[in-house]
Amino acid sequence: MTALELMGRQAKIAARKINAESEKREKALNAMATALIENTDAILKANNEDLAAAKQNGMSEALQDRLRLTADRIKGMADGILAVNSYNDPIGKILDGRTLKNGLKIERITVPMGVIGIIYEARPNVTSDAAALCLKAGSACILRGGKEAFNSNNAITEVLRGAIKSAGLDENSVQLVQDTTRASATELMNLTEYLDVLIPRGGAGLIRAVVENSKVPVIETGAGNCHIYVDSDADIDMAKEIVFNAKTSRPSVCNAAEKLLIHKDIYEKALPIIAERLAEKNVELRGDERAVKLLDCIPATDDDWATEYNDYIMSVKVVDSIDEAIDHIDRYSTRHSEAIITKNLKSSDYFTKNVDSACVYVNASTRFTDGGEMGLGAEIGISTQKLHARGPMGLEQIVSYKYIIHGDGQVR
Amino acid sequence: MTALELMGRQAKIAARKINAESEKREKALNAMATALIENTDAILKANNEDLAAAKQNGMSEALQDRLRLTADRIKGMADGILAVNSYNDPIGKILDGRTLKNGLKIERITVPMGVIGIIYEARPNVTSDAAALCLKAGSACILRGGKEAFNSNNAITEVLRGAIKSAGLDENSVQLVQDTTRASATELMNLTEYLDVLIPRGGAGLIRAVVENSKVPVIETGAGNCHIYVDSDADIDMAKEIVFNAKTSRPSVCNAAEKLLIHKDIYEKALPIIAERLAEKNVELRGDERAVKLLDCIPATDDDWATEYNDYIMSVKVVDSIDEAIDHIDRYSTRHSEAIITKNLKSSDYFTKNVDSACVYVNASTRFTDGGEMGLGAEIGISTQKLHARGPMGLEQIVSYKYIIHGDGQVR
């Protein structure tokens, strides 16, 4: 039995216990939040080790920002756990039911997933978010973070496991894979006997690898090649501020905008204004022919349209119509978040109906695609597939259900 | 571009049109039902060709039953389409929504899956069930049936496509893969550019192959190694009739019972009575040590416990406790349907809470796990996984959703 198979078996045993003892889950989550605060110094120390190594290895500033913890961010993690805990128990909820003519009583009731595997990259807050969500939702989790954040993740996990144990639950409800090589990720993808679902969180490469190779059912998350379309009827000032916010408020995250599509009737007036605003943060613009001509920026290549930069870079395309914008999005989007800026009702309806992405915005920044911002609580990722859950995967999205049918001898 | 890639592209184009023209879907479904009845003779003729070949190839009687169409069964298919059509449009339903403090208005709204691929074996009625469900749910489908039923499937598909076209929709909303070799199944599993989900329907081998090899997200369906547990407090007469029904009313289908677990305190009295009833249909019993001793039947091997017979065979195990029954189910079940026969409330609660299967029955036959029987309308399969949908996948289970967010300039 490999180390991961052992983890899988332990997780399955823990999962049965979590499901059986719902009151202890609440207690455990409170203990987890308290323990994170109490162990801030130890966690920061571990995080500093990771950051020092990251600097040495030349990690980009944007990625370092994802890796970095502060006392405030740890407080935020603890608050996130408490927020998760404040929700109603998502397990045992009767979703619907009916009594059939033959007297059979059917209930559809939420049940835990069981064991959830999560493969993620350099964001250590995922460790506590994921553990809290899984535990509240009655599932055990096996976490496999990136090697860049290993010390941070390990410190957080140990703190959480101690808290879980102190609350009388099985500490194996939360486990961190100790091997951060590719081999452990590959093995997780094949752990069908123990894992009910596998969720990758990270860059496009990681997600593609998991989607293509996993035998465990996957929820595809995260990759965000997000578009903002500025319609001919847009309020230019609003467009400027939304594009600026969506691109620059935190470029390293998946809901940051990467592409600007702008209608031909407005681009000559609007584009210089938007570009000037983006220049305040030194955003590098790459344009199609018309944009390059107007702004004298770098030409965008075909690769640009498909790339999630996670950096202060944005590509710009002038389109002849809303349909051209939608077709472009259909071709290049990762189906995460897209926005239209318009004052025209017909345009907004047409865009929201025909853009096939998890979150479609009218006159707002794509940066709101986030469980907390959308009022759904902490999330385990943003699903970009159509199966199971789409958009933020909060507490109510990481459960399953079963039918319970009561009869008194019915046969068919 | 291969034949399947072309199909995928055509399906994507058709899917956009289906979504846009919801009224025509209703019209198309009515036309499909009518056309099936009108073309009964042609469909039966094609089915007879398949049946003749099946007999020649020595197909088992149970499998021939799955393949066989009759005028009544075709009428049943048409009725199934009309039943699907009688439901409310599952698309555009606002599932929930909220207005945030910052004024953002969030709606979560059902949308079509897009393009659904279905790989299935020798049940031609799947062709019309799947086509109707997908179309009503706004999706195009690519159907890949087994070679044993190719003539039947092709005749049905042609009838349906004609009806869809006559109703003003794109006939490529429903397409049948013409190549029934393994190659076409493999290619479908890799058609990530065009398929949003792939649903295998059939035996354990087919399903395992799809689950293990598909890069397209899969909903695992169908394999049913279903158990009936006869508790020490069971009504023996009821147990006898439920086991008889669950085993023999249609042994070839996935909700038929394959295993009988029986408590040690009741088996000496109950087992001979149940065995006598099963003998009326010549059910072959295979037993564990105690069952063999009592009934003088064939001993069950370890393979037996994991096998879905789809035939007049049932294995019997005497258990010392309800926990042993649950552990056995946990180990061998395909998590489709299980039943307990008991008069004891504590036993029934314990069983329904701890058995982790899509449908858990108390005092009723497992044969009710069926969209129609459960009041959910025709279904595309019984999901045995925990992601997305579990149990019968009817109309409301084969849609996705998206968030539409309206603002007036909000940034984060």
Short mmCIF file of N, CA, C and O in Angstrom, two decimals, chain B residues 268-309:
data_model
loop_
_atom_site.label_atom_id
_atom_site.label_comp_id
_atom_site.label_asym_id
_atom_site.label_seq_id
_atom_site.Cartn_x
_atom_site.Cartn_y
_atom_site.Cartn_z
N GLU B 268 -32.91 -19.27 8.22
CA GLU B 268 -33.32 -20.68 8.15
C GLU B 268 -34.80 -20.81 7.82
O GLU B 268 -35.22 -21.74 7.14
N LYS B 269 -35.56 -19.83 8.31
CA LYS B 269 -36.99 -19.86 8.02
C LYS B 269 -37.31 -19.22 6.67
O LYS B 269 -38.10 -19.76 5.88
N ALA B 270 -36.67 -18.07 6.42
CA ALA B 270 -37.08 -17.27 5.24
C ALA B 270 -36.47 -17.76 3.93
O ALA B 270 -37.12 -17.71 2.87
N LEU B 271 -35.25 -18.20 3.98
CA LEU B 271 -34.54 -18.49 2.73
C LEU B 271 -35.21 -19.58 1.89
O LEU B 271 -35.36 -19.41 0.67
N PRO B 272 -35.65 -20.69 2.52
CA PRO B 272 -36.33 -21.71 1.71
C PRO B 272 -37.60 -21.18 1.04
O PRO B 272 -37.91 -21.54 -0.10
N ILE B 273 -38.31 -20.28 1.74
CA ILE B 273 -39.55 -19.72 1.18
C ILE B 273 -39.23 -18.83 -0.02
O ILE B 273 -39.87 -18.91 -1.07
N ILE B 274 -38.19 -17.99 0.14
CA ILE B 274 -37.79 -17.10 -0.96
C ILE B 274 -37.26 -17.94 -2.13
O ILE B 274 -37.59 -17.69 -3.30
N ALA B 275 -36.46 -18.95 -1.81
CA ALA B 275 -35.87 -19.80 -2.86
C ALA B 275 -36.96 -20.51 -3.66
O ALA B 275 -36.87 -20.64 -4.89
N GLU B 276 -38.00 -20.95 -2.96
CA GLU B 276 -39.09 -21.65 -3.64
C GLU B 276 -39.79 -20.72 -4.63
O GLU B 276 -40.12 -21.12 -5.75
N ARG B 277 -39.98 -19.46 -4.20
CA ARG B 277 -40.63 -18.49 -5.09
C ARG B 277 -39.74 -18.23 -6.31
O ARG B 277 -40.23 -18.18 -7.45
N LEU B 278 -38.44 -18.07 -6.08
CA LEU B 278 -37.52 -17.80 -7.19
C LEU B 278 -37.43 -18.99 -8.15
O LEU B 278 -37.17 -18.82 -9.35
N ALA B 279 -37.66 -20.18 -7.60
CA ALA B 279 -37.59 -21.39 -8.43
C ALA B 279 -38.68 -21.38 -9.50
O ALA B 279 -38.52 -22.00 -10.56
N GLU B 280 -39.76 -20.66 -9.26
CA GLU B 280 -40.82 -20.56 -10.27
C GLU B 280 -40.29 -19.99 -11.57
O GLU B 280 -40.85 -20.23 -12.64
N LYS B 281 -39.26 -19.18 -11.47
CA LYS B 281 -38.66 -18.61 -12.68
C LYS B 281 -37.28 -19.21 -12.92
O LYS B 281 -36.44 -18.64 -13.62
N ASN B 282 -37.04 -20.36 -12.30
CA ASN B 282 -35.77 -21.07 -12.48
C ASN B 282 -34.54 -20.21 -12.20
O ASN B 282 -33.54 -20.27 -12.92
N VAL B 283 -34.63 -19.37 -11.18
CA VAL B 283 -33.47 -18.56 -10.82
C VAL B 283 -32.39 -19.46 -10.23
O VAL B 283 -32.66 -20.27 -9.34
N GLU B 284 -31.18 -19.32 -10.74
CA GLU B 284 -30.06 -20.08 -10.20
C GLU B 284 -29.53 -19.34 -8.98
O GLU B 284 -29.16 -18.18 -9.06
N LEU B 285 -29.48 -20.05 -7.85
CA LEU B 285 -28.95 -19.43 -6.64
C LEU B 285 -27.51 -19.87 -6.40
O LEU B 285 -27.15 -21.02 -6.65
N ARG B 286 -26.70 -18.91 -5.95
CA ARG B 286 -25.33 -19.22 -5.55
C ARG B 286 -25.17 -18.69 -4.13
O ARG B 286 -25.52 -17.54 -3.85
N GLY B 287 -24.65 -19.52 -3.24
CA GLY B 287 -24.70 -19.11 -1.84
C GLY B 287 -23.36 -19.07 -1.13
O GLY B 287 -22.37 -19.63 -1.60
N ASP B 288 -23.33 -18.38 -0.01
CA ASP B 288 -22.17 -18.49 0.88
C ASP B 288 -22.32 -19.81 1.65
O ASP B 288 -23.26 -20.59 1.41
N GLU B 289 -21.44 -20.05 2.59
CA GLU B 289 -21.41 -21.37 3.22
C GLU B 289 -22.76 -21.76 3.85
O GLU B 289 -23.28 -22.85 3.61
N ARG B 290 -23.32 -20.83 4.62
CA ARG B 290 -24.58 -21.18 5.30
C ARG B 290 -25.73 -21.36 4.31
O ARG B 290 -26.56 -22.25 4.49
N ALA B 291 -25.76 -20.54 3.28
CA ALA B 291 -26.84 -20.67 2.30
C ALA B 291 -26.73 -21.98 1.54
O ALA B 291 -27.73 -22.66 1.28
N VAL B 292 -25.49 -22.34 1.18
CA VAL B 292 -25.27 -23.59 0.45
C VAL B 292 -25.72 -24.78 1.29
O VAL B 292 -26.38 -25.71 0.81
N LYS B 293 -25.38 -24.73 2.57
CA LYS B 293 -25.73 -25.83 3.47
C LYS B 293 -27.24 -25.98 3.57
O LYS B 293 -27.77 -27.10 3.57
N LEU B 294 -27.92 -24.83 3.63
CA LEU B 294 -29.37 -24.87 3.80
C LEU B 294 -30.09 -25.22 2.50
O LEU B 294 -31.05 -26.00 2.50
N LEU B 295 -29.63 -24.65 1.39
CA LEU B 295 -30.39 -24.78 0.13
C LEU B 295 -29.80 -25.81 -0.82
O LEU B 295 -30.41 -26.12 -1.84
N ASP B 296 -28.58 -26.26 -0.49
CA ASP B 296 -27.88 -27.17 -1.39
C ASP B 296 -27.71 -26.54 -2.79
O ASP B 296 -27.94 -27.20 -3.82
N CYS B 297 -27.36 -25.26 -2.81
CA CYS B 297 -27.16 -24.57 -4.09
C CYS B 297 -25.67 -24.48 -4.42
O CYS B 297 -24.83 -24.98 -3.67
N ILE B 298 -25.36 -23.87 -5.56
CA ILE B 298 -23.98 -23.69 -5.99
C ILE B 298 -23.27 -22.70 -5.06
O ILE B 298 -23.86 -21.71 -4.65
N PRO B 299 -22.00 -22.95 -4.70
CA PRO B 299 -21.29 -21.95 -3.88
C PRO B 299 -20.94 -20.71 -4.70
O PRO B 299 -20.59 -20.81 -5.87
N ALA B 300 -21.08 -19.55 -4.07
CA ALA B 300 -20.70 -18.29 -4.73
C ALA B 300 -19.20 -18.08 -4.58
O ALA B 300 -18.62 -18.39 -3.53
N THR B 301 -18.57 -17.57 -5.64
CA THR B 301 -17.15 -17.23 -5.57
C THR B 301 -17.01 -15.74 -5.22
O THR B 301 -18.01 -15.02 -5.17
N ASP B 302 -15.78 -15.31 -5.01
CA ASP B 302 -15.56 -13.89 -4.71
C ASP B 302 -16.01 -13.02 -5.88
O ASP B 302 -16.53 -11.92 -5.68
N ASP B 303 -15.81 -13.52 -7.09
CA ASP B 303 -16.26 -12.78 -8.28
C ASP B 303 -17.77 -12.56 -8.28
O ASP B 303 -18.25 -11.52 -8.73
N ASP B 304 -18.48 -13.56 -7.78
CA ASP B 304 -19.94 -13.44 -7.78
C ASP B 304 -20.40 -12.18 -7.09
O ASP B 304 -21.31 -11.49 -7.56
N TRP B 305 -19.79 -11.86 -5.96
CA TRP B 305 -20.28 -10.72 -5.16
C TRP B 305 -20.16 -9.41 -5.93
O TRP B 305 -20.89 -8.46 -5.67
N ALA B 306 -19.23 -9.36 -6.88
CA ALA B 306 -19.02 -8.11 -7.62
C ALA B 306 -19.71 -8.10 -8.98
O ALA B 306 -19.66 -7.10 -9.69
N THR B 307 -20.38 -9.20 -9.33
CA THR B 307 -20.90 -9.33 -10.70
C THR B 307 -22.36 -8.91 -10.84
O THR B 307 -23.19 -9.25 -10.02
N GLU B 308 -22.62 -8.13 -11.90
CA GLU B 308 -23.99 -7.83 -12.30
C GLU B 308 -24.37 -8.88 -13.34
O GLU B 308 -23.87 -8.87 -14.45
N TYR B 309 -25.25 -9.80 -12.96
CA TYR B 309 -25.52 -10.94 -13.85
C TYR B 309 -26.36 -10.54 -15.05
O TYR B 309 -26.21 -11.07 -16.13
#
